[in-house]
C-alpha positions as a LaTeX table, in Angstrom:
\begin{tabular}{lrrr}
\hline
Residue & $x$ (\AA) & $y$ (\AA) & $z$ (\AA) \\
\hline
Met1 & 40.74 & $-63.84$ & 41.13 \\
Leu2 & 44.39 & $-63.51$ & 42.23 \\
Leu3 & 45.58 & $-64.30$ & 38.81 \\
Thr4 & 43.54 & $-61.72$ & 36.85 \\
Ala5 & 45.24 & $-58.69$ & 35.42 \\
Glu6 & 42.80 & $-56.41$ & 36.75 \\
Phe7 & 43.46 & $-57.54$ & 40.37 \\
Trp8 & 47.18 & $-56.84$ & 40.02 \\
Val9 & 46.52 & $-53.37$ & 38.50 \\
Leu10 & 44.39 & $-52.60$ & 41.55 \\
Val11 & 47.14 & $-53.82$ & 43.86 \\
Ala12 & 49.70 & $-51.80$ & 42.00 \\
Phe13 & 47.54 & $-48.71$ & 42.17 \\
Val14 & 46.96 & $-49.09$ & 45.97 \\
Val15 & 50.67 & $-49.54$ & 46.53 \\
Phe16 & 51.50 & $-46.51$ & 44.46 \\
Leu17 & 48.93 & $-44.46$ & 46.40 \\
Ala18 & 50.47 & $-45.61$ & 49.68 \\
Leu19 & 53.95 & $-44.85$ & 48.56 \\
Ala20 & 52.88 & $-41.45$ & 47.25 \\
Ala21 & 51.10 & $-40.63$ & 50.56 \\
Lys22 & 54.20 & $-41.70$ & 52.56 \\
Ala23 & 56.53 & $-39.53$ & 50.31 \\
Gly24 & 54.14 & $-36.54$ & 50.88 \\
Ala25 & 52.96 & $-36.27$ & 47.27 \\
Phe26 & 49.34 & $-35.39$ & 48.51 \\
Gly27 & 50.67 & $-32.54$ & 50.54 \\
Ala28 & 52.70 & $-31.15$ & 47.71 \\
Met29 & 49.71 & $-31.46$ & 45.34 \\
Thr30 & 47.28 & $-29.71$ & 47.87 \\
Lys31 & 49.98 & $-27.18$ & 48.49 \\
Gly32 & 50.43 & $-26.50$ & 44.73 \\
Leu33 & 46.76 & $-26.33$ & 44.31 \\
Asp34 & 46.43 & $-23.95$ & 47.25 \\
Ser35 & 49.28 & $-21.70$ & 45.85 \\
Arg36 & 47.44 & $-21.79$ & 42.47 \\
Ala37 & 44.30 & $-20.75$ & 43.96 \\
Lys38 & 46.04 & $-17.96$ & 45.84 \\
Arg39 & 47.52 & $-16.80$ & 42.57 \\
Val40 & 44.17 & $-17.04$ & 40.77 \\
Arg41 & 42.50 & $-15.08$ & 43.55 \\
His42 & 45.33 & $-12.41$ & 43.43 \\
Glu43 & 44.95 & $-12.21$ & 39.74 \\
Leu44 & 41.13 & $-11.87$ & 40.21 \\
Asp45 & 41.70 & $-9.09$ & 42.89 \\
Glu46 & 44.25 & $-7.30$ & 40.55 \\
Ala47 & 41.74 & $-7.62$ & 37.57 \\
Lys48 & 39.03 & $-6.16$ & 39.87 \\
Arg49 & 41.20 & $-3.20$ & 40.87 \\
Leu50 & 42.14 & $-2.63$ & 37.30 \\
Arg51 & 38.55 & $-2.73$ & 36.39 \\
Glu52 & 37.57 & $-0.23$ & 39.08 \\
Glu53 & 40.62 & 1.97 & 38.07 \\
Ala54 & 39.41 & 1.91 & 34.38 \\
Ala55 & 35.88 & 2.86 & 35.48 \\
Ala56 & 37.25 & 5.67 & 37.46 \\
Val57 & 39.29 & 6.91 & 34.45 \\
Leu58 & 36.29 & 6.43 & 32.07 \\
Ala59 & 34.15 & 8.52 & 34.60 \\
Asp60 & 36.84 & 11.19 & 34.70 \\
Tyr61 & 36.94 & 11.34 & 30.84 \\
Lys62 & 33.16 & 11.54 & 30.69 \\
Arg63 & 33.20 & 14.34 & 33.25 \\
Arg64 & 35.98 & 16.17 & 31.26 \\
Arg65 & 34.03 & 15.70 & 28.08 \\
Ala66 & 30.86 & 17.17 & 29.52 \\
Glu67 & 32.93 & 20.06 & 30.89 \\
Ala68 & 34.47 & 20.56 & 27.48 \\
Glu69 & 31.13 & 20.43 & 25.75 \\
Lys70 & 29.69 & 23.00 & 28.21 \\
Glu71 & 32.82 & 25.21 & 27.58 \\
Ala72 & 32.31 & 24.80 & 23.78 \\
Glu73 & 28.70 & 25.78 & 24.14 \\
Ala74 & 29.71 & 28.79 & 26.18 \\
Ile75 & 32.24 & 29.73 & 23.57 \\
Val76 & 29.78 & 29.38 & 20.78 \\
Ala77 & 27.09 & 31.52 & 22.73 \\
Ser78 & 29.78 & 34.09 & 23.42 \\
Ala79 & 30.69 & 34.21 & 19.73 \\
Arg80 & 27.08 & 34.49 & 18.66 \\
Ala81 & 26.46 & 37.32 & 21.13 \\
Glu82 & 29.66 & 39.11 & 19.78 \\
Ala83 & 28.48 & 38.61 & 16.20 \\
Glu84 & 24.97 & 40.02 & 17.07 \\
Arg85 & 26.58 & 42.97 & 18.81 \\
Ala86 & 28.95 & 43.56 & 15.87 \\
Ala87 & 26.06 & 43.43 & 13.45 \\
Ala88 & 24.07 & 45.73 & 15.53 \\
Glu89 & 26.86 & 48.17 & 15.65 \\
Gly90 & 27.52 & 47.89 & 11.97 \\
His91 & 23.77 & 48.60 & 11.36 \\
Gln92 & 23.95 & 51.58 & 13.68 \\
Arg93 & 27.08 & 52.88 & 11.94 \\
Leu94 & 25.46 & 52.47 & 8.57 \\
Asn95 & 22.38 & 54.34 & 9.68 \\
Glu96 & 24.47 & 57.11 & 11.00 \\
Phe97 & 26.39 & 57.20 & 7.79 \\
Val98 & 23.20 & 57.32 & 5.74 \\
Ser99 & 21.74 & 59.93 & 7.95 \\
Arg100 & 24.94 & 62.20 & 7.61 \\
Arg101 & 24.98 & 61.74 & 3.86 \\
Thr102 & 21.27 & 62.53 & 3.63 \\
Lys103 & 21.81 & 65.69 & 5.67 \\
Ala104 & 24.81 & 66.75 & 3.52 \\
Ala105 & 22.70 & 66.11 & 0.29 \\
Glu106 & 19.87 & 68.09 & 1.68 \\
Ser107 & 22.20 & 70.93 & 2.76 \\
Lys108 & 23.61 & 70.88 & $-0.85$ \\
Ile109 & 20.21 & 70.84 & $-2.39$ \\
Ala110 & 19.10 & 73.85 & $-0.21$ \\
Gln111 & 22.31 & 75.64 & $-1.03$ \\
Ala112 & 21.75 & 75.04 & $-4.81$ \\
Glu113 & 18.11 & 76.10 & $-4.41$ \\
Ala114 & 19.18 & 79.35 & $-2.70$ \\
Gln115 & 21.92 & 79.93 & $-5.35$ \\
Ala116 & 19.36 & 79.23 & $-8.30$ \\
Glu117 & 16.76 & 81.47 & $-6.54$ \\
Ala118 & 19.32 & 84.35 & $-6.32$ \\
Gln119 & 20.32 & 83.78 & $-9.92$ \\
Val120 & 16.70 & 83.84 & $-10.96$ \\
Arg121 & 16.13 & 86.97 & $-8.89$ \\
Ala122 & 19.13 & 88.61 & $-10.47$ \\
Ala123 & 18.16 & 87.74 & $-13.91$ \\
Ala124 & 14.59 & 88.86 & $-13.19$ \\
Ala125 & 15.97 & 92.18 & $-11.81$ \\
Asp126 & 18.19 & 92.61 & $-14.74$ \\
Ala127 & 15.39 & 91.92 & $-17.21$ \\
Ala128 & 13.04 & 94.15 & $-15.24$ \\
Val129 & 15.58 & 96.95 & $-15.28$ \\
Lys130 & 16.17 & 96.58 & $-19.10$ \\
Val131 & 12.38 & 96.52 & $-19.72$ \\
Ser132 & 11.88 & 99.60 & $-17.44$ \\
Glu133 & 14.85 & 101.45 & $-18.97$ \\
Thr134 & 13.45 & 100.70 & $-22.44$ \\
Ile135 & 9.97 & 101.87 & $-21.58$ \\
Leu136 & 11.14 & 104.97 & $-19.69$ \\
Arg137 & 13.54 & 105.99 & $-22.57$ \\
Glu138 & 10.72 & 105.81 & $-25.02$ \\
Arg139 & 8.44 & 107.83 & $-22.80$ \\
Met140 & 10.79 & 110.27 & $-21.14$ \\
Gln141 & 13.11 & 112.62 & $-23.09$ \\
Gly142 & 15.84 & 114.96 & $-21.99$ \\
Asp143 & 18.80 & 115.01 & $-19.59$ \\
Ala144 & 16.80 & 115.26 & $-16.48$ \\
Ala145 & 14.82 & 112.16 & $-17.47$ \\
Gln146 & 18.00 & 110.38 & $-18.20$ \\
Asn147 & 19.38 & 111.03 & $-14.81$ \\
Leu148 & 16.04 & 110.18 & $-13.15$ \\
Ile149 & 16.13 & 106.85 & $-15.07$ \\
Arg150 & 19.67 & 106.03 & $-14.07$ \\
Ser151 & 19.05 & 106.71 & $-10.40$ \\
Ser152 & 15.76 & 104.73 & $-10.28$ \\
Leu153 & 17.24 & 101.83 & $-12.22$ \\
Gly154 & 20.21 & 101.69 & $-9.73$ \\
Glu155 & 17.81 & 101.76 & $-6.86$ \\
Val156 & 15.69 & 99.05 & $-8.47$ \\
Arg157 & 18.65 & 96.95 & $-9.03$ \\
Thr158 & 19.85 & 97.16 & $-5.44$ \\
Arg159 & 16.49 & 96.37 & $-4.06$ \\
Leu160 & 15.80 & 93.38 & $-6.35$ \\
Arg161 & 19.24 & 91.87 & $-5.63$ \\
Ala162 & 18.88 & 92.13 & $-1.89$ \\
\hline
\end{tabular}
C-alpha cells in the first residue's frame, strides 16, 4: 500500500494542503470570496436602486402622459365648442342677412307696386279725361261749354292723380 501511486498522490495532496494552510492561502481565498460576495451584493443593491429609479421615471412619464392626454382632450373640447359657437354665429349672421335682404326686397316690391298703381291711376285718369272730353265736346257746343269742359277736366285730372 505504501508503494502505490494513489497513496503518494494522497500524501502529496495532504502536504500541499498543510503548506497552503500555513502560508494563509485559505484566508486569502475566503477573503477573496468575501470581497467578491460584497461586490456582488453592492452590484445587486445598485441594480435594485436603478430599477427603483427606472420605475419612478416610468411612473413620472405615465403621469405626464396622462396629463398630456387630459390637456389634449381639453384642447379638443375647447376647439369643438369654439367651432360650434362660430357655426352658430355664422348661422345667425346668415339669417340676419337673409332677413335684411328679404325686407329690402319687400320694400322694393311695395315701392314698385305703389309706383305701378300711381302710373295706372294716371293712365286711367288721362284716359277718363280724354273720353270725357270727347263725349262732352260732342254733346256741348259753344265757348261757355268749352270753358266748362276745360275747368272740369282740370279738376278731374287733379283729383284722379291725388
